């Protein structure tokens, strides 16, 4: 049996390839839309992608299952569990509906289908057995069911997809899935989840890529609660302290259910002139400035959103950008295509070109203000774009909390006739959030160094005020 994990560090997302080297067939689980990596790996291993599946209707990224199955002629195996509203609504003629207890073969590798609701109603896990070695399963692909050290959160439907109190039903289902499915497996079975540390699909995911049933049974926070049947304590712990869910999750959920748009044959991204960019901006396009925030602050192109090229571009793009604008990248020629493909992860497909520098564009400085100047802006709204858990741990008096991942959908709640001072913990998230607000016409300043700088200034002021 061949097995490989593919990992996107930005969204902390894992996909998997399982192959039978004897028959040359392989299965890909939870693929992303940039499918070339799977095609290249299959070719290098002398395998054919014959089966594609996913554990559930994803909310944090746009699935590549439809794209990969269409490109390879593979069977697309999708959950038919979950009840009304939780079945996939598209079918390209290559779909096989999966139910609890189903079994299929990928060459000599057996895949048993387990319905494991809790994170979502339709969620599946896949138990893998390499039959030439024996009849015992060696691993389970758990998607957003069981993570290393944590569980998939059951409140996302409430938080981001318009659900009402579905978290309690989800927690009850999660408890039953653990008791009746996961904990019935042998301790030696390896667990390969769909996310790692940094994902918003749980609150305390481990950074180690894999675990075992036995390890989670013995050492997880939930293992003892499930084994002794304490569903009330389990539910309370599972639901407490979950991070804010970005509201683009609702859009991802719908697009993945109804069928992500096929990318097909992608043409090279054209380089645009400054005049081209100005014309497109006038027609409603948005400029995505991928330079470091310091460069953006020194000369911010008017109307641009600053999301630096780095390990958070996909996440922050999902937070702050919506697909109703064509996008132009301010990025070097050797990075433009890479960044374009990263934006596919969150369904931002309409990148129409790139510009390698801001020369020729209208720019303005956007320098943050130091914490010492905050008292001079007493009439300003202080907007804290951190997560609610961070805000609850300590915040500037009078600050209004609004997670950056909810900002584009809450613009109507913010004043346009009053200065807004935006901050996060250290200044990175707030720089991106403030650039969106500037692009939308708000009067915005950023707090240099964020809450950390403010707290430090408060501490120093207290020291100076103490009597000698």
Short mmCIF file of N, CA, C and O in Angstrom, two decimals, residues 104-201:
data_model
loop_
_atom_site.label_atom_id
_atom_site.label_comp_id
_atom_site.label_asym_id
_atom_site.label_seq_id
_atom_site.Cartn_x
_atom_site.Cartn_y
_atom_site.Cartn_z
N UNK A 104 -15.61 -0.13 -0.10
CA UNK A 104 -15.14 -0.18 -1.49
C UNK A 104 -13.66 -0.49 -1.50
O UNK A 104 -12.95 -0.34 -0.50
N UNK A 105 -13.21 -0.97 -2.65
CA UNK A 105 -11.82 -1.39 -2.81
C UNK A 105 -11.09 -0.45 -3.74
O UNK A 105 -11.63 -0.01 -4.77
N UNK A 106 -9.87 -0.12 -3.39
CA UNK A 106 -8.94 0.59 -4.27
C UNK A 106 -7.81 -0.40 -4.52
O UNK A 106 -6.88 -0.51 -3.72
N UNK A 107 -7.95 -1.15 -5.58
CA UNK A 107 -7.05 -2.29 -5.78
C UNK A 107 -7.25 -3.28 -4.65
O UNK A 107 -8.37 -3.74 -4.40
N UNK A 108 -6.20 -3.55 -3.91
CA UNK A 108 -6.27 -4.48 -2.77
C UNK A 108 -6.42 -3.78 -1.43
O UNK A 108 -6.34 -4.43 -0.38
N UNK A 109 -6.63 -2.48 -1.46
CA UNK A 109 -6.83 -1.71 -0.24
C UNK A 109 -8.33 -1.56 0.01
O UNK A 109 -9.07 -1.11 -0.87
N UNK A 110 -8.75 -1.95 1.20
CA UNK A 110 -10.18 -1.88 1.53
C UNK A 110 -10.48 -0.60 2.31
O UNK A 110 -9.76 -0.25 3.26
N UNK A 111 -11.54 0.08 1.93
CA UNK A 111 -11.98 1.29 2.61
C UNK A 111 -13.37 1.05 3.19
O UNK A 111 -14.32 0.77 2.44
N UNK A 112 -13.48 1.11 4.52
CA UNK A 112 -14.78 1.00 5.19
C UNK A 112 -15.26 2.39 5.56
O UNK A 112 -14.52 3.20 6.11
N UNK A 113 -16.53 2.66 5.26
CA UNK A 113 -17.12 3.98 5.46
C UNK A 113 -17.85 4.02 6.80
O UNK A 113 -18.73 3.19 7.07
N UNK A 114 -17.49 4.98 7.63
CA UNK A 114 -18.14 5.19 8.92
C UNK A 114 -18.81 6.56 8.93
O UNK A 114 -18.17 7.57 8.63
N UNK A 115 -20.10 6.59 9.24
CA UNK A 115 -20.78 7.87 9.40
C UNK A 115 -20.46 8.38 10.81
O UNK A 115 -20.82 7.75 11.80
N UNK A 116 -19.77 9.52 10.88
CA UNK A 116 -19.32 10.06 12.17
C UNK A 116 -19.77 11.51 12.33
O UNK A 116 -18.97 12.44 12.30
N UNK A 117 -21.08 11.73 12.48
CA UNK A 117 -21.57 13.11 12.60
C UNK A 117 -21.15 13.73 13.92
O UNK A 117 -20.81 13.05 14.89
N UNK A 118 -21.21 15.05 13.94
CA UNK A 118 -20.84 15.82 15.13
C UNK A 118 -20.32 17.17 14.70
O UNK A 118 -20.89 18.21 15.01
N UNK A 119 -19.22 17.15 13.95
CA UNK A 119 -18.72 18.40 13.36
C UNK A 119 -19.73 18.90 12.34
O UNK A 119 -20.07 20.09 12.32
N UNK A 120 -20.21 18.00 11.48
CA UNK A 120 -21.29 18.27 10.55
C UNK A 120 -22.17 17.02 10.48
O UNK A 120 -21.71 15.91 10.76
N UNK A 121 -23.45 17.16 10.06
CA UNK A 121 -24.35 16.01 10.06
C UNK A 121 -23.97 14.91 9.08
O UNK A 121 -24.29 13.74 9.29
N UNK A 122 -23.31 15.26 7.97
CA UNK A 122 -23.02 14.28 6.91
C UNK A 122 -21.63 13.67 7.01
O UNK A 122 -21.23 12.87 6.16
N UNK A 123 -20.89 14.00 8.03
CA UNK A 123 -19.47 13.67 8.11
C UNK A 123 -19.20 12.17 8.06
O UNK A 123 -19.88 11.37 8.71
N UNK A 124 -18.18 11.79 7.28
CA UNK A 124 -17.72 10.40 7.17
C UNK A 124 -16.27 10.30 7.62
O UNK A 124 -15.50 11.26 7.52
N UNK A 125 -15.90 9.12 8.11
CA UNK A 125 -14.50 8.76 8.33
C UNK A 125 -14.22 7.50 7.54
O UNK A 125 -15.14 6.72 7.24
N UNK A 126 -12.95 7.28 7.19
CA UNK A 126 -12.58 6.16 6.32
C UNK A 126 -11.56 5.27 7.01
O UNK A 126 -10.46 5.70 7.34
N UNK A 127 -11.97 4.02 7.24
CA UNK A 127 -11.12 3.02 7.88
C UNK A 127 -10.39 2.24 6.78
O UNK A 127 -11.03 1.71 5.86
N UNK A 128 -9.07 2.18 6.87
CA UNK A 128 -8.23 1.67 5.79
C UNK A 128 -7.59 0.33 6.20
O UNK A 128 -6.97 0.25 7.27
N UNK A 129 -7.74 -0.68 5.34
CA UNK A 129 -7.14 -1.99 5.57
C UNK A 129 -6.32 -2.41 4.35
O UNK A 129 -6.85 -2.43 3.24
N UNK A 130 -5.06 -2.70 4.57
CA UNK A 130 -4.18 -3.21 3.51
C UNK A 130 -4.35 -4.73 3.49
O UNK A 130 -3.66 -5.46 4.21
N UNK A 131 -5.28 -5.24 2.67
CA UNK A 131 -5.69 -6.65 2.76
C UNK A 131 -4.57 -7.66 2.49
O UNK A 131 -4.61 -8.74 3.08
N UNK A 132 -3.55 -7.38 1.65
CA UNK A 132 -2.49 -8.37 1.51
C UNK A 132 -1.73 -8.64 2.82
O UNK A 132 -1.15 -9.71 2.99
N UNK A 133 -1.76 -7.68 3.73
CA UNK A 133 -1.07 -7.86 5.01
C UNK A 133 -1.97 -8.50 6.07
O UNK A 133 -1.50 -8.93 7.13
N UNK A 134 -3.28 -8.50 5.83
CA UNK A 134 -4.19 -9.09 6.81
C UNK A 134 -5.52 -8.38 6.79
O UNK A 134 -5.76 -7.46 6.00
N UNK A 135 -6.42 -8.80 7.69
CA UNK A 135 -7.79 -8.28 7.69
C UNK A 135 -8.01 -7.23 8.78
O UNK A 135 -9.14 -6.86 9.05
N UNK A 136 -6.95 -6.75 9.41
CA UNK A 136 -7.09 -5.74 10.44
C UNK A 136 -6.81 -4.36 9.87
O UNK A 136 -5.84 -4.18 9.13
N UNK A 137 -7.62 -3.35 10.25
CA UNK A 137 -7.38 -2.00 9.75
C UNK A 137 -6.09 -1.42 10.33
O UNK A 137 -5.73 -1.69 11.47
N UNK A 138 -5.42 -0.61 9.52
CA UNK A 138 -4.18 0.01 9.99
C UNK A 138 -4.35 1.48 10.31
O UNK A 138 -3.59 2.04 11.12
N UNK A 139 -5.32 2.13 9.71
CA UNK A 139 -5.48 3.58 9.92
C UNK A 139 -6.91 4.00 9.68
O UNK A 139 -7.68 3.30 9.01
N UNK A 140 -7.24 5.17 10.23
CA UNK A 140 -8.52 5.80 9.97
C UNK A 140 -8.28 7.26 9.61
O UNK A 140 -7.51 7.96 10.28
N UNK A 141 -8.91 7.70 8.51
CA UNK A 141 -8.86 9.11 8.11
C UNK A 141 -10.10 9.78 8.68
O UNK A 141 -11.23 9.46 8.27
N UNK A 142 -9.90 10.68 9.63
CA UNK A 142 -11.00 11.19 10.43
C UNK A 142 -11.52 12.56 10.01
O UNK A 142 -12.47 13.07 10.61
N UNK A 143 -10.90 13.19 9.01
CA UNK A 143 -11.40 14.50 8.59
C UNK A 143 -11.44 15.47 9.75
O UNK A 143 -10.44 15.69 10.44
N UNK A 144 -12.62 16.05 10.00
CA UNK A 144 -12.79 17.01 11.10
C UNK A 144 -13.54 16.39 12.27
O UNK A 144 -14.21 17.09 13.03
N UNK A 145 -13.40 15.09 12.43
CA UNK A 145 -14.03 14.35 13.53
C UNK A 145 -13.08 14.30 14.72
O UNK A 145 -13.26 15.01 15.71
N UNK A 146 -12.03 13.55 14.64
CA UNK A 146 -11.03 13.47 15.70
C UNK A 146 -9.72 14.06 15.20
O UNK A 146 -9.20 13.62 14.17
N UNK A 147 -9.23 15.05 15.91
CA UNK A 147 -7.92 15.64 15.63
C UNK A 147 -6.90 15.09 16.63
O UNK A 147 -7.25 14.37 17.56
N UNK A 148 -5.65 15.46 16.44
CA UNK A 148 -4.63 15.13 17.42
C UNK A 148 -4.86 16.03 18.65
O UNK A 148 -4.68 17.24 18.58
N UNK A 149 -5.35 15.43 19.74
CA UNK A 149 -5.56 16.19 20.97
C UNK A 149 -6.85 16.96 21.06
O UNK A 149 -7.09 17.63 22.06
N UNK A 150 -7.71 16.87 20.06
CA UNK A 150 -8.94 17.67 20.09
C UNK A 150 -9.99 17.03 19.20
O UNK A 150 -9.76 15.98 18.58
N UNK A 151 -11.15 17.70 19.11
CA UNK A 151 -12.26 17.24 18.29
C UNK A 151 -12.74 18.36 17.38
O UNK A 151 -12.54 19.55 17.69
N UNK A 152 -13.39 18.01 16.30
CA UNK A 152 -13.99 19.01 15.43
C UNK A 152 -15.11 19.75 16.15
O UNK A 152 -15.93 19.14 16.83
N UNK A 153 -15.13 21.05 15.99
CA UNK A 153 -16.13 21.85 16.69
C UNK A 153 -17.51 21.65 16.06
O UNK A 153 -17.65 21.60 14.84
N UNK A 154 -18.56 21.55 16.88
CA UNK A 154 -19.91 21.34 16.34
C UNK A 154 -20.72 22.61 16.19
O UNK A 154 -21.91 22.55 15.89
N UNK A 155 -20.07 23.76 16.38
CA UNK A 155 -20.82 25.02 16.39
C UNK A 155 -20.64 25.85 15.12
O UNK A 155 -21.16 26.95 15.03
N UNK A 156 -19.91 25.33 14.14
CA UNK A 156 -19.65 26.14 12.95
C UNK A 156 -20.93 26.49 12.19
O UNK A 156 -21.02 27.56 11.59
N UNK A 157 -21.90 25.61 12.20
CA UNK A 157 -23.15 25.88 11.47
C UNK A 157 -23.87 27.07 12.10
O UNK A 157 -24.45 27.90 11.40
N UNK A 158 -23.80 27.18 13.43
CA UNK A 158 -24.38 28.34 14.11
C UNK A 158 -23.55 29.59 13.86
O UNK A 158 -24.09 30.67 13.58
N UNK A 159 -22.23 29.45 13.96
CA UNK A 159 -21.34 30.59 13.93
C UNK A 159 -21.24 31.23 12.54
O UNK A 159 -21.12 32.44 12.41
N UNK A 160 -21.27 30.40 11.49
CA UNK A 160 -20.94 30.95 10.17
C UNK A 160 -21.92 30.59 9.07
O UNK A 160 -21.83 31.15 7.98
N UNK A 161 -22.82 29.64 9.30
CA UNK A 161 -23.68 29.18 8.21
C UNK A 161 -25.17 29.40 8.48
O UNK A 161 -26.02 28.81 7.82
N UNK A 162 -25.49 30.23 9.47
CA UNK A 162 -26.88 30.60 9.70
C UNK A 162 -27.69 29.60 10.51
O UNK A 162 -28.92 29.71 10.56
N UNK A 163 -27.03 28.63 11.14
CA UNK A 163 -27.76 27.66 11.95
C UNK A 163 -28.22 28.27 13.27
O UNK A 163 -27.76 29.34 13.68
N UNK A 164 -29.14 27.58 13.94
CA UNK A 164 -29.64 28.06 15.23
C UNK A 164 -29.62 26.90 16.22
O UNK A 164 -30.38 25.93 16.08
N UNK A 165 -28.72 26.99 17.21
CA UNK A 165 -28.58 25.98 18.26
C UNK A 165 -28.27 24.59 17.73
O UNK A 165 -28.57 23.59 18.40
N UNK A 166 -27.68 24.51 16.53
CA UNK A 166 -27.27 23.20 16.02
C UNK A 166 -26.07 22.66 16.79
O UNK A 166 -25.78 21.47 16.72
N UNK A 167 -25.39 23.50 17.55
CA UNK A 167 -24.21 23.07 18.29
C UNK A 167 -24.54 21.99 19.31
O UNK A 167 -23.73 21.10 19.56
N UNK A 168 -25.74 22.06 19.90
CA UNK A 168 -26.11 21.09 20.93
C UNK A 168 -26.41 19.73 20.31
O UNK A 168 -26.02 18.69 20.85
N UNK A 169 -27.09 19.74 19.18
CA UNK A 169 -27.32 18.49 18.45
C UNK A 169 -25.98 17.92 17.99
O UNK A 169 -25.73 16.72 18.09
N UNK A 170 -25.10 18.80 17.47
CA UNK A 170 -23.79 18.36 17.00
C UNK A 170 -22.96 17.75 18.12
O UNK A 170 -22.28 16.73 17.92
N UNK A 171 -23.00 18.37 19.30
CA UNK A 171 -22.24 17.84 20.44
C UNK A 171 -22.76 16.46 20.84
O UNK A 171 -21.98 15.55 21.15
N UNK A 172 -24.06 16.29 20.81
CA UNK A 172 -24.66 14.99 21.15
C UNK A 172 -24.25 13.94 20.12
O UNK A 172 -23.91 12.80 20.47
N UNK A 173 -24.26 14.33 18.84
CA UNK A 173 -23.84 13.41 17.78
C UNK A 173 -22.36 13.07 17.90
O UNK A 173 -21.95 11.92 17.68
N UNK A 174 -21.54 14.06 18.25
CA UNK A 174 -20.11 13.82 18.42
C UNK A 174 -19.86 12.81 19.53
O UNK A 174 -19.03 11.89 19.38
N UNK A 175 -20.55 12.97 20.62
CA UNK A 175 -20.42 12.05 21.75
C UNK A 175 -20.74 10.62 21.30
O UNK A 175 -19.99 9.68 21.61
N UNK A 176 -21.85 10.46 20.57
CA UNK A 176 -22.26 9.13 20.10
C UNK A 176 -21.27 8.56 19.09
O UNK A 176 -20.97 7.36 19.10
N UNK A 177 -20.75 9.41 18.20
CA UNK A 177 -19.79 8.95 17.20
C UNK A 177 -18.52 8.44 17.86
O UNK A 177 -17.95 7.42 17.44
N UNK A 178 -18.06 9.14 18.88
CA UNK A 178 -16.87 8.70 19.61
C UNK A 178 -17.12 7.38 20.33
O UNK A 178 -16.31 6.45 20.28
N UNK A 179 -18.25 7.31 21.00
CA UNK A 179 -18.57 6.12 21.80
C UNK A 179 -18.81 4.88 20.92
O UNK A 179 -18.28 3.80 21.20
N UNK A 180 -19.59 5.07 19.84
CA UNK A 180 -20.06 3.93 19.06
C UNK A 180 -19.17 3.57 17.88
O UNK A 180 -19.27 2.45 17.36
N UNK A 181 -18.32 4.50 17.45
CA UNK A 181 -17.48 4.24 16.28
C UNK A 181 -15.99 4.29 16.64
O UNK A 181 -15.28 3.29 16.54
N UNK A 182 -15.52 5.44 17.08
CA UNK A 182 -14.08 5.62 17.26
C UNK A 182 -13.51 4.72 18.35
O UNK A 182 -12.50 4.04 18.16
N UNK A 183 -14.15 4.72 19.52
CA UNK A 183 -13.59 3.99 20.66
C UNK A 183 -13.83 2.48 20.58
O UNK A 183 -13.36 1.74 21.44
N UNK A 184 -14.51 2.02 19.54
CA UNK A 184 -14.64 0.58 19.32
C UNK A 184 -13.47 0.02 18.50
O UNK A 184 -13.35 -1.20 18.35
N UNK A 185 -12.61 0.91 17.99
CA UNK A 185 -11.49 0.48 17.17
C UNK A 185 -10.32 0.04 18.03
O UNK A 185 -10.16 0.50 19.16
N UNK A 186 -9.45 -0.84 17.50
CA UNK A 186 -8.25 -1.24 18.25
C UNK A 186 -7.34 -0.06 18.51
O UNK A 186 -7.26 0.88 17.72
N UNK A 187 -6.62 -0.12 19.64
CA UNK A 187 -5.75 0.98 20.03
C UNK A 187 -4.65 1.27 19.02
O UNK A 187 -4.17 2.40 18.93
N UNK A 188 -4.22 0.27 18.26
CA UNK A 188 -3.09 0.45 17.36
C UNK A 188 -3.44 1.20 16.08
O UNK A 188 -2.55 1.58 15.31
N UNK A 189 -4.71 1.41 15.80
CA UNK A 189 -5.11 2.06 14.55
C UNK A 189 -4.61 3.50 14.53
O UNK A 189 -4.86 4.29 15.45
N UNK A 190 -3.88 3.86 13.47
CA UNK A 190 -3.37 5.21 13.31
C UNK A 190 -4.51 6.17 12.94
O UNK A 190 -5.40 5.80 12.18
N UNK A 191 -4.43 7.38 13.46
CA UNK A 191 -5.44 8.41 13.18
C UNK A 191 -4.79 9.52 12.36
O UNK A 191 -3.81 10.13 12.80
N UNK A 192 -5.34 9.77 11.18
CA UNK A 192 -4.84 10.84 10.30
C UNK A 192 -5.98 11.83 10.06
O UNK A 192 -6.90 11.57 9.30
N UNK A 193 -5.94 12.99 10.74
CA UNK A 193 -7.02 13.97 10.66
C UNK A 193 -6.89 14.92 9.47
O UNK A 193 -5.86 14.97 8.80
N UNK A 194 -7.94 15.72 9.28
CA UNK A 194 -7.98 16.65 8.17
C UNK A 194 -7.35 18.00 8.44
O UNK A 194 -7.20 18.80 7.52
N UNK A 195 -6.99 18.26 9.69
CA UNK A 195 -6.38 19.55 10.04
C UNK A 195 -5.35 19.37 11.14
O UNK A 195 -5.38 18.40 11.90
N UNK A 196 -4.46 20.36 11.23
CA UNK A 196 -3.48 20.41 12.30
C UNK A 196 -3.57 21.74 13.03
O UNK A 196 -4.50 22.52 12.83
N UNK A 197 -2.57 22.01 13.85
CA UNK A 197 -2.54 23.21 14.67
C UNK A 197 -2.68 24.46 13.80
O UNK A 197 -2.03 24.59 12.76
N UNK A 198 -3.55 25.37 14.23
CA UNK A 198 -3.78 26.61 13.50
C UNK A 198 -5.12 26.67 12.81
O UNK A 198 -5.58 27.74 12.42
N UNK A 199 -5.78 25.53 12.66
CA UNK A 199 -7.10 25.52 12.02
C UNK A 199 -8.15 26.06 12.97
O UNK A 199 -8.11 25.81 14.18
N UNK A 200 -9.14 26.75 12.42
CA UNK A 200 -10.26 27.25 13.22
C UNK A 200 -11.37 26.22 13.36
O UNK A 200 -12.44 26.52 13.89
N UNK A 201 -11.13 24.97 12.88
CA UNK A 201 -12.14 23.92 12.98
C UNK A 201 -12.14 23.24 14.34
O UNK A 201 -12.90 22.30 14.58
#
